[in-house]
């Protein structure tokens, strides 16, 4: 008969193993700790959504580069608290290199991405979505490959999990390319968007529905409305704490869209909003490229010079500090003049 000490030790050991097995099939990651990464349009409302999820009644401040905060939720009496790590990338598409910081082999298996797109700026919408998702997917794919070298089982499970959003008998299963980690696309500033011309709203809605369906993502619109923010909060809680997904759906372009991943279909979305006679002229090599060409025909993206955000946050007008900026200008001018003199000294007069 084992001693009391040995019995308690076995019980403790069993509890630890139980927690691990509920996490990631015995690979040491506990399910009670997850990460949600917010990316998207500059000034698109990412911080506001995070604050609402954390029940923080405070004004949103501009995000500088990459910011972090966290939230906790108690599951019950004398049980460990669930923890969610919130990461937010500022600057729109100007700081893509920072995407690699929060997404690592250690965090990837409990990681989700929320892409927030400003519906009030349709000309920026496609390039913002394309650049951010491509950069994120590229890095995630690299991390999965790296993970596969040390934990092939975990990497294999991640690749299988990509398809879990789509039922096995879904007619579009062979036509989509799911994002490698859970993805939610949020269209913000619906209060402005709802006053757009109906035809423009139709194109934006259908395009975002196609993109979300293709990537196996959920899609929803929001604004400052408390009712809409509560629905968004429920979706974020699902990512952060594993709460059951909502089964509700709204595909009416005259209302805020709300479509959970896997519930839409290409048949319901329909073809790109362009005459059939024009589709052949667009010379697209894939469905995604076709939708892009149709969308940009109505909403041409700004020129590269205009669209490219300021790389140096210190020069961004939203972070202006008159006294500091004045000293910065003097310093820069001094450096430029010194460099000019050093260069001119080597000239052959």
PDB file of C-alpha atoms in Angstrom, residues 24-29 105-106 109 143-159:
ATOM      1  CA  UNK A  24      -2.352  20.058 -27.272  1.00  0.00           C
ATOM      2  CA  UNK A  25      -2.412  16.301 -27.086  1.00  0.00           C
ATOM      3  CA  UNK A  26       0.347  15.972 -24.520  1.00  0.00           C
ATOM      4  CA  UNK A  27       2.778  18.479 -26.055  1.00  0.00           C
ATOM      5  CA  UNK A  28       2.855  20.742 -23.013  1.00  0.00           C
ATOM      6  CA  UNK A  29       0.636  23.631 -24.172  1.00  0.00           C
ATOM      7  CA  UNK A 105       6.674  28.014 -32.380  1.00  0.00           C
ATOM      8  CA  UNK A 106       5.657  28.361 -28.725  1.00  0.00           C
ATOM      9  CA  UNK A 109      -0.833  26.366 -31.712  1.00  0.00           C
ATOM     10  CA  UNK A 143       6.907  28.722 -38.312  1.00  0.00           C
ATOM     11  CA  UNK A 144       4.879  25.571 -39.055  1.00  0.00           C
ATOM     12  CA  UNK A 145       7.801  24.205 -41.093  1.00  0.00           C
ATOM     13  CA  UNK A 146      10.182  25.022 -38.259  1.00  0.00           C
ATOM     14  CA  UNK A 147       7.828  23.411 -35.753  1.00  0.00           C
ATOM     15  CA  UNK A 148       7.634  20.296 -37.917  1.00  0.00           C
ATOM     16  CA  UNK A 149      11.373  19.721 -37.511  1.00  0.00           C
ATOM     17  CA  UNK A 150      11.060  19.421 -33.723  1.00  0.00           C
ATOM     18  CA  UNK A 151       7.428  18.337 -33.290  1.00  0.00           C
ATOM     19  CA  UNK A 152       6.066  16.753 -36.455  1.00  0.00           C
ATOM     20  CA  UNK A 153       2.877  15.648 -34.706  1.00  0.00           C
ATOM     21  CA  UNK A 154       1.961  19.192 -33.663  1.00  0.00           C
ATOM     22  CA  UNK A 155       2.683  20.557 -37.152  1.00  0.00           C
ATOM     23  CA  UNK A 156       0.564  17.825 -38.732  1.00  0.00           C
ATOM     24  CA  UNK A 157      -2.320  18.533 -36.349  1.00  0.00           C
ATOM     25  CA  UNK A 158      -2.164  22.228 -37.253  1.00  0.00           C
ATOM     26  CA  UNK A 159      -2.429  21.464 -40.967  1.00  0.00           C
TER      27      UNK A 159
END
